[in-house]
mmCIF file of C-alpha atoms in Angstrom:
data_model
loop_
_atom_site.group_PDB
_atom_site.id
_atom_site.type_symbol
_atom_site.label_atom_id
_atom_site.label_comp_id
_atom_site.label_asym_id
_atom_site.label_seq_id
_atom_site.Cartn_x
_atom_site.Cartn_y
_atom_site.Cartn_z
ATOM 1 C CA UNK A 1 100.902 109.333 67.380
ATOM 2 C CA UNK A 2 102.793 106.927 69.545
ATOM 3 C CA UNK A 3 103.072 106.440 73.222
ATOM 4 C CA UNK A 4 106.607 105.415 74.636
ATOM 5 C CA UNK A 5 106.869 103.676 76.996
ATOM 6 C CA UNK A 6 110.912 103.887 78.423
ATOM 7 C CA UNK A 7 112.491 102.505 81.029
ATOM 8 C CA UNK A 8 113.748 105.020 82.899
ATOM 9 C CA UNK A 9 116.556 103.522 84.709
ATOM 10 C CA UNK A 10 116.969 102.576 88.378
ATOM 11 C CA UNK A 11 117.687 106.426 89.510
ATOM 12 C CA UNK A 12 120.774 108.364 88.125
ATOM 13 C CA UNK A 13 119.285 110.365 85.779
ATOM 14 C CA UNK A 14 122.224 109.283 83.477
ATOM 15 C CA UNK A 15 121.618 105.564 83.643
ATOM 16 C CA UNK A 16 118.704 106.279 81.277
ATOM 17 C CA UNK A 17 119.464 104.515 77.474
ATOM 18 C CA UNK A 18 120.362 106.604 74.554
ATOM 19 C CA UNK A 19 117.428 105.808 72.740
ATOM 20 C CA UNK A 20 114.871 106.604 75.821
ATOM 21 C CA UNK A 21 116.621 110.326 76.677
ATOM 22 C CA UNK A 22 115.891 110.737 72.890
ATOM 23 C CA UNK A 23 112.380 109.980 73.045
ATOM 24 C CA UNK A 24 112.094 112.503 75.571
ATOM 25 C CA UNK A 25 113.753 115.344 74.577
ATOM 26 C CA UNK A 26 111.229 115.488 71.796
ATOM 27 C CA UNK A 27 107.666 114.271 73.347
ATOM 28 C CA UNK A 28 105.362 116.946 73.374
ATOM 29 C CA UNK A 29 103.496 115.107 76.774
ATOM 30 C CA UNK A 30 105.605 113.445 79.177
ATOM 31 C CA UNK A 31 104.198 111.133 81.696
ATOM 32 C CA UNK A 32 106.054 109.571 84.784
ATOM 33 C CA UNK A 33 106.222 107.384 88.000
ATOM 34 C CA UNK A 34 107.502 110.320 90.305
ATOM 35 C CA UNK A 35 107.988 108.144 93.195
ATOM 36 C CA UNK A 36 110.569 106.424 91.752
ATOM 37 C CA UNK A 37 111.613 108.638 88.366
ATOM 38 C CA UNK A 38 113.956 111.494 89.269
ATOM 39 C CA UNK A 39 113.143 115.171 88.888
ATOM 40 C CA UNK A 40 116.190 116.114 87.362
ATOM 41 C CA UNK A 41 115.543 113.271 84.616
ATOM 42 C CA UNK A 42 112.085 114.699 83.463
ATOM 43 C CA UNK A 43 113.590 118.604 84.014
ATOM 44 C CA UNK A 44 115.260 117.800 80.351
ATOM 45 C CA UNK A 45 111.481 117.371 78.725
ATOM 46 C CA UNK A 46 110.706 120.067 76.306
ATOM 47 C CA UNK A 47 109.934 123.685 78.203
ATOM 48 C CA UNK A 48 106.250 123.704 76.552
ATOM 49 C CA UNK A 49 105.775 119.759 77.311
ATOM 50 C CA UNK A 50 103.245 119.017 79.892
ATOM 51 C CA UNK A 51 104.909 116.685 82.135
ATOM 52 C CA UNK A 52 102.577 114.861 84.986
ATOM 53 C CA UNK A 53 103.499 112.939 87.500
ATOM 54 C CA UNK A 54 101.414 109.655 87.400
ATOM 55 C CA UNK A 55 101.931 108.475 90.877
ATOM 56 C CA UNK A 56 98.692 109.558 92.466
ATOM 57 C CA UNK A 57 96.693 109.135 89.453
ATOM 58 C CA UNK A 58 94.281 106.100 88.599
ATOM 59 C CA UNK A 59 94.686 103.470 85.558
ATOM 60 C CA UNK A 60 91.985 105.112 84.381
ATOM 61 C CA UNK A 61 93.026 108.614 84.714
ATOM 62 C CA UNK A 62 96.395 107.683 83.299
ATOM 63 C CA UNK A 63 94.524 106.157 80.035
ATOM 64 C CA UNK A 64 92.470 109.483 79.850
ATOM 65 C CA UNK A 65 95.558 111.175 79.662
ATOM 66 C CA UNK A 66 97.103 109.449 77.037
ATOM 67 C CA UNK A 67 93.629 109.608 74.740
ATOM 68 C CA UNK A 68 93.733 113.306 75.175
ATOM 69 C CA UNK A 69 97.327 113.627 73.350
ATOM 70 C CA UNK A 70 96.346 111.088 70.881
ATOM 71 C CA UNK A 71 93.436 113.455 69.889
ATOM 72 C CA UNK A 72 95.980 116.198 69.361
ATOM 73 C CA UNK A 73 98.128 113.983 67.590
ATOM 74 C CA UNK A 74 100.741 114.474 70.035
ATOM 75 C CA UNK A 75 103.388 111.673 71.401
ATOM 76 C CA UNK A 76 103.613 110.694 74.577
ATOM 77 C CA UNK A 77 106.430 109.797 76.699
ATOM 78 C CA UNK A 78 105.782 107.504 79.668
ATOM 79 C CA UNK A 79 108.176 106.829 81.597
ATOM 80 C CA UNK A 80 108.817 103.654 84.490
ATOM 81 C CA UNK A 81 111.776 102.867 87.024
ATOM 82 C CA UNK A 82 113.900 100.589 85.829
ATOM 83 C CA UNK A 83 112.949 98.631 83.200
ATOM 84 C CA UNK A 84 109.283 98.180 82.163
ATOM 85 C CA UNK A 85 109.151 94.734 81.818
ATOM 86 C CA UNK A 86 110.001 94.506 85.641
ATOM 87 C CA UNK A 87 107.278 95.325 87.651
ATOM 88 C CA UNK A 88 106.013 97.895 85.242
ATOM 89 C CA UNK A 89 102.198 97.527 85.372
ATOM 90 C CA UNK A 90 102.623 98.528 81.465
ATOM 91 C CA UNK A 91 100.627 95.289 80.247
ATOM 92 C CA UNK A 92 97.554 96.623 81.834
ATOM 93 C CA UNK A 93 98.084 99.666 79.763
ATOM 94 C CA UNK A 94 98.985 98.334 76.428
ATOM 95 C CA UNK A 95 95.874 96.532 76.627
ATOM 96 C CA UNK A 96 93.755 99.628 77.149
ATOM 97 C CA UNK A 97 95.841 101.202 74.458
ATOM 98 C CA UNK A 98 95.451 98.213 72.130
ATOM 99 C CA UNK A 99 91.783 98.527 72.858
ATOM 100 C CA UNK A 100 91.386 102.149 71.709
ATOM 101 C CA UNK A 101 93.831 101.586 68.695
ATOM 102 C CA UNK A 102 96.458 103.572 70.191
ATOM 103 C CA UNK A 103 99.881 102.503 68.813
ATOM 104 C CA UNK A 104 102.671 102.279 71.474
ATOM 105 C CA UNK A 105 106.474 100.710 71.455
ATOM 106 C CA UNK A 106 108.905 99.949 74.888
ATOM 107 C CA UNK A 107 112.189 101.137 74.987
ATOM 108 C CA UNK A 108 113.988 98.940 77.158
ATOM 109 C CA UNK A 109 115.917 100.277 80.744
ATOM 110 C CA UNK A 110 118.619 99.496 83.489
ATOM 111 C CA UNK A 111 117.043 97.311 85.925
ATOM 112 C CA UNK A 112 117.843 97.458 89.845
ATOM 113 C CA UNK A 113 119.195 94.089 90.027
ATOM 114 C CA UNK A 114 121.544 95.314 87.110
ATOM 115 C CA UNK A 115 122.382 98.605 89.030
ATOM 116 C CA UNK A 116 123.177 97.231 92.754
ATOM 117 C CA UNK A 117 125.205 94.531 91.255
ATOM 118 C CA UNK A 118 127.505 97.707 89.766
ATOM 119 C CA UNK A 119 127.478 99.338 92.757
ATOM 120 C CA UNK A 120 128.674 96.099 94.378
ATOM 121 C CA UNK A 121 131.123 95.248 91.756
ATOM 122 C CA UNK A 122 130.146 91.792 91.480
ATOM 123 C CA UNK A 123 128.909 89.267 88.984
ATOM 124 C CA UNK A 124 125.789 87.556 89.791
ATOM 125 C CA UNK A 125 126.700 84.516 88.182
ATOM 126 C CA UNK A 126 129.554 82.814 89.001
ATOM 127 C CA UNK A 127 130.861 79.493 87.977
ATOM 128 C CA UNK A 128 130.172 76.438 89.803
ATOM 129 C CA UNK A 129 128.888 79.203 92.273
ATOM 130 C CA UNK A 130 125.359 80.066 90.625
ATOM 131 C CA UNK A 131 124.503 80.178 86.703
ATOM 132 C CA UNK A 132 120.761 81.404 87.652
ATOM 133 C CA UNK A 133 119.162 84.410 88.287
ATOM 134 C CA UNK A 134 115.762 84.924 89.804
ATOM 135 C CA UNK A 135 114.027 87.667 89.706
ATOM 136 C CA UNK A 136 110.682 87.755 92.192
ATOM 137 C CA UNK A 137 108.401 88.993 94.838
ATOM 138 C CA UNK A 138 107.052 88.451 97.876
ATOM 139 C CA UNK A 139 103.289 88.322 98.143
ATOM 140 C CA UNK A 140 101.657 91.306 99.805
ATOM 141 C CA UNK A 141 97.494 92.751 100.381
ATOM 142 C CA UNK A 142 97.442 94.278 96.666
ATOM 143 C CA UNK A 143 99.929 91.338 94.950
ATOM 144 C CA UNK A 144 99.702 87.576 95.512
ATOM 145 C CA UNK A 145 102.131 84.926 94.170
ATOM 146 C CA UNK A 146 101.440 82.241 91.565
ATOM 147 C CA UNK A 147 101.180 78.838 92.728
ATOM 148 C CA UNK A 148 105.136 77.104 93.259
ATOM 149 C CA UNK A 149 106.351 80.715 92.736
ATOM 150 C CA UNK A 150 106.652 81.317 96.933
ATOM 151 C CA UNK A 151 109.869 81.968 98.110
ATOM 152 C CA UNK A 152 110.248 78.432 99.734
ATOM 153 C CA UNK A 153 109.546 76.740 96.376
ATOM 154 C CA UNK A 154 112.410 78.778 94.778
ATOM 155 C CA UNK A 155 114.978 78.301 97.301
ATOM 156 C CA UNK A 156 115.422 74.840 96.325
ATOM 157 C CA UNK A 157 117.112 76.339 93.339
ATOM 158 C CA UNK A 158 119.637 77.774 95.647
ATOM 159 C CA UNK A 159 120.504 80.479 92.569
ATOM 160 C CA UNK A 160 121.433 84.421 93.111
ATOM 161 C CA UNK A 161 117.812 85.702 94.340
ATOM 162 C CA UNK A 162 116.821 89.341 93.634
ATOM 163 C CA UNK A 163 113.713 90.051 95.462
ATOM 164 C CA UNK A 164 111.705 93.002 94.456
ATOM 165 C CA UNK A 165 108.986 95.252 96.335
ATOM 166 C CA UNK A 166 109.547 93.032 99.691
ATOM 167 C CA UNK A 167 111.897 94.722 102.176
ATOM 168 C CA UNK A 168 108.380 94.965 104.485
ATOM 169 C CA UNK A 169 108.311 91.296 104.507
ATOM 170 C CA UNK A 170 112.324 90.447 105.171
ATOM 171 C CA UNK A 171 111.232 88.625 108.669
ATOM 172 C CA UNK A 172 109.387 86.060 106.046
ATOM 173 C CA UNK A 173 112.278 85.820 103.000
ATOM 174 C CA UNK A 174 114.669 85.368 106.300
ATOM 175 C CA UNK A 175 112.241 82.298 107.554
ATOM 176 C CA UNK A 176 111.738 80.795 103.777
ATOM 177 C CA UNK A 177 115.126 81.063 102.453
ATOM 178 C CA UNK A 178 117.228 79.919 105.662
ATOM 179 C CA UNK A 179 116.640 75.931 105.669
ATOM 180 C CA UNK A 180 117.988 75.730 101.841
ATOM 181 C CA UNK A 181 120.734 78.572 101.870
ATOM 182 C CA UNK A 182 121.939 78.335 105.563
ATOM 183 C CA UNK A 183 121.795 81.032 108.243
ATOM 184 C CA UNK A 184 125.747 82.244 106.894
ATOM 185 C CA UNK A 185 123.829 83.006 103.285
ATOM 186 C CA UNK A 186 125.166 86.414 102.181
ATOM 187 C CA UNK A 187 122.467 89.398 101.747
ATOM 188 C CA UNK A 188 122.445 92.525 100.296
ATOM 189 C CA UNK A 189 119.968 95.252 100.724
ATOM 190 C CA UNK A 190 120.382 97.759 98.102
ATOM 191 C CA UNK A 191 118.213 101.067 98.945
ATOM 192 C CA UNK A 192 117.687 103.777 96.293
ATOM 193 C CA UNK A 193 120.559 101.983 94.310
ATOM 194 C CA UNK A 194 121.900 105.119 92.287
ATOM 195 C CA UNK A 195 120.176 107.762 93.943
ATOM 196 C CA UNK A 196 121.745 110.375 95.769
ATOM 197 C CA UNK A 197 120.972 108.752 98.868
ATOM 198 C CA UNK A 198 122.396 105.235 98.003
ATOM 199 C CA UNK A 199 122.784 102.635 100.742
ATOM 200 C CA UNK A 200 124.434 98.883 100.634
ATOM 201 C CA UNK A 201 123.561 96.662 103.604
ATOM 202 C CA UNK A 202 125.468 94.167 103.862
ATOM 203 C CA UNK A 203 125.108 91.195 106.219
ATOM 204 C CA UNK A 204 123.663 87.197 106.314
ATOM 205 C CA UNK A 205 120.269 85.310 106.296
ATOM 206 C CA UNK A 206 121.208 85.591 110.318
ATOM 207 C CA UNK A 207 121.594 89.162 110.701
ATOM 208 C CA UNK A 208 120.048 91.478 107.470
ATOM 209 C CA UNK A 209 116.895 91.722 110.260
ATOM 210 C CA UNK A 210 118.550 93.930 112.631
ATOM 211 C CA UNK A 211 121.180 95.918 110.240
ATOM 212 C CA UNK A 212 117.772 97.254 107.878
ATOM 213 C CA UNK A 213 115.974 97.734 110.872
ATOM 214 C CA UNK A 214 118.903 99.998 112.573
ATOM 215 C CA UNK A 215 119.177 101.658 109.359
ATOM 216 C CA UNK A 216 115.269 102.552 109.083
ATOM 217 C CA UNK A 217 114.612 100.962 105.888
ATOM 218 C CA UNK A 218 111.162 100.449 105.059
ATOM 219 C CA UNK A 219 110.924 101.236 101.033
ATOM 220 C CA UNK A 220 112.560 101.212 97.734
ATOM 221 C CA UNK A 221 114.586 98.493 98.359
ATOM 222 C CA UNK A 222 115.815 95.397 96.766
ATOM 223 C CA UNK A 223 117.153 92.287 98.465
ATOM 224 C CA UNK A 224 119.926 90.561 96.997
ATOM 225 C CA UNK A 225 120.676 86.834 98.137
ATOM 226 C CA UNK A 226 123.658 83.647 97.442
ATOM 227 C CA UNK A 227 126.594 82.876 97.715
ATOM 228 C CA UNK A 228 128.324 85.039 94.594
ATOM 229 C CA UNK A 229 127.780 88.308 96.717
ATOM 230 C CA UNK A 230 131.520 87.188 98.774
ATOM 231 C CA UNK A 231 132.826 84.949 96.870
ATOM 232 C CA UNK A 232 136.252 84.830 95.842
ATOM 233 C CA UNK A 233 137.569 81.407 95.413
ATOM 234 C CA UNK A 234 135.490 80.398 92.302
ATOM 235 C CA UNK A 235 136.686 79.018 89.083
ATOM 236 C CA UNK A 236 137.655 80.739 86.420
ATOM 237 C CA UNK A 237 135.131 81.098 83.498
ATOM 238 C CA UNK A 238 136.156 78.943 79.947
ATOM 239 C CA UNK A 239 135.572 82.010 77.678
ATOM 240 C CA UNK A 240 139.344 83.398 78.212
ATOM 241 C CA UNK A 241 140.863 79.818 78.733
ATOM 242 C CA UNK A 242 143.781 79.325 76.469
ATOM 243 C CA UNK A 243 143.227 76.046 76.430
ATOM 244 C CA UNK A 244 139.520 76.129 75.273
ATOM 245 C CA UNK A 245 138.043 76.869 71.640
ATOM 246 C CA UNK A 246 135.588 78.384 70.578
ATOM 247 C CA UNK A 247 134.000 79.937 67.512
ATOM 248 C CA UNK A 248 135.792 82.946 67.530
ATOM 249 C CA UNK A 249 139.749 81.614 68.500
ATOM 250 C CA UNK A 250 141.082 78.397 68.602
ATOM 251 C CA UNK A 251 142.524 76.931 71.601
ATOM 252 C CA UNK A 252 146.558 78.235 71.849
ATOM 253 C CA UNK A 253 148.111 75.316 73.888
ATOM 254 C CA UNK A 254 148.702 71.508 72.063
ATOM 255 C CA UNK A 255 145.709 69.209 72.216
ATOM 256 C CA UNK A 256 148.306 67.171 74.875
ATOM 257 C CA UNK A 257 148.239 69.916 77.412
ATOM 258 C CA UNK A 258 144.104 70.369 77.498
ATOM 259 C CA UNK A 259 141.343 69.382 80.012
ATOM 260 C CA UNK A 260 141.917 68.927 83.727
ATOM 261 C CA UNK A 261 143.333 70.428 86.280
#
């Protein structure tokens, strides 16, 4: 018996990976985060699979759950948004698991960083622009932040921010991230990126406030923020650069002709 844990993908029930849809065709027990899993994704379990929706139960409950199939011998399929290593709360779970000598693998998923920078059609690393991604929080009554992992700490980096489970505190990312990224920062507020319902905000450090509030966003959002999400006058990147060699081709103009400019 083996419990599964699979990313299930930011939304679109077909942004799930091969390997995970796999895993659940075939589980005889299917667990998942309904809040943020999609019907139609879990619809494709098995007819005679049990398939609960985890969102209103308790670690515990969840735990008591999977015991129950391992008894029968029976698989499990557990699914999370996104990817599981984001934000999962699987590590608490592995360790009960490990503790009852219940054997368990992850099968990896499409983050929502990953998806609403698709939907935007836009690298998140750009050169001379921003080679750094970070992916964080905001500190709220169930979750605080380690120490030099606040927002203000990070902006010094001034790299592509993507700021999970937060869009309640925007008023504070605003006030921490303005003094190091200026007012004319670009921000994007993905909500329910690949859902039916999809929304891109668009806007600045100056005005993201008032567009999310006018569009009634208070959940299921993630905040994108720097200066790749509009720009367009950026250096091209090495890798295709006749002039540049690499492992795989050697450089197609004379030695002469190389370097600058």
């Amino acid at each position: 018996m083996t419990v599964h844990f699979i990313g299930a993908g930011p939304g679109a029930p077909d942004l799930i990976a091969l390997r995970g849809w796999r895993v659940l065709q075939r589980a005889p027990v299917v667990l998942y985060a309904g809040s943020l899993v999609p019907e139609a994704l879990v619809a494709t379990a098995r007819a005679e699979a049990p398939v609960i929706d985890t969102s209103a139960l308790t670690l515990d409950a969840i735990v008591a759950e999977i015991a129950a199939a391992d008894a029968r011998g029976d698989d499990v399929a557990r699914l999370h948004s996104g990817d599981p290593a984001l934000y999962g709360a699987i590590a608490e779970q592995m360790r009960r698991l490990d503790a009852l000598g219940i054997a368990y693998e992850v099968v990896p998923g499409v983050p929502a960083y990953a998806a609403a920078a698709a939907a935007l059609k836009t690298e998140l690393t750009l050169p001379e622009v921003a080679q750094t991604v970070i992916l964080t929080r905001t500190a709220t009554r169930a979750t605080d932040m380690p120490p030099g992992e606040d927002l203000a700490s990070l902006a010094a980096s001034r790299a592509t921010l993507a700021i999970h489970l937060s869009i309640t505190n925007l008023a504070a990312v605003v006030r921490d991230l303005t003094p190091a990224y200026g007012a004319d920062c670009p921000v994007v507020v993905a909500y329910r990126v690949s859902w039916p319902d999809q929304l891109i905000l668009r806007g600045t450090l100056a005005t993201i406030r008032d567009t999310v509030k006018a569009a009634g966003i208070t959940r299921t959002a993630l905040i994108l923020v720097g200066r790749v999400l509009d720009a367009t006058d950026f250096k091209d990147s090495a890798l295709y650069d006749p002039a540049h060699s690499h492992v795989l081709r050697k450089s197609s103009l004379p030695r002469a002709k190389r370097g600058g400019g």
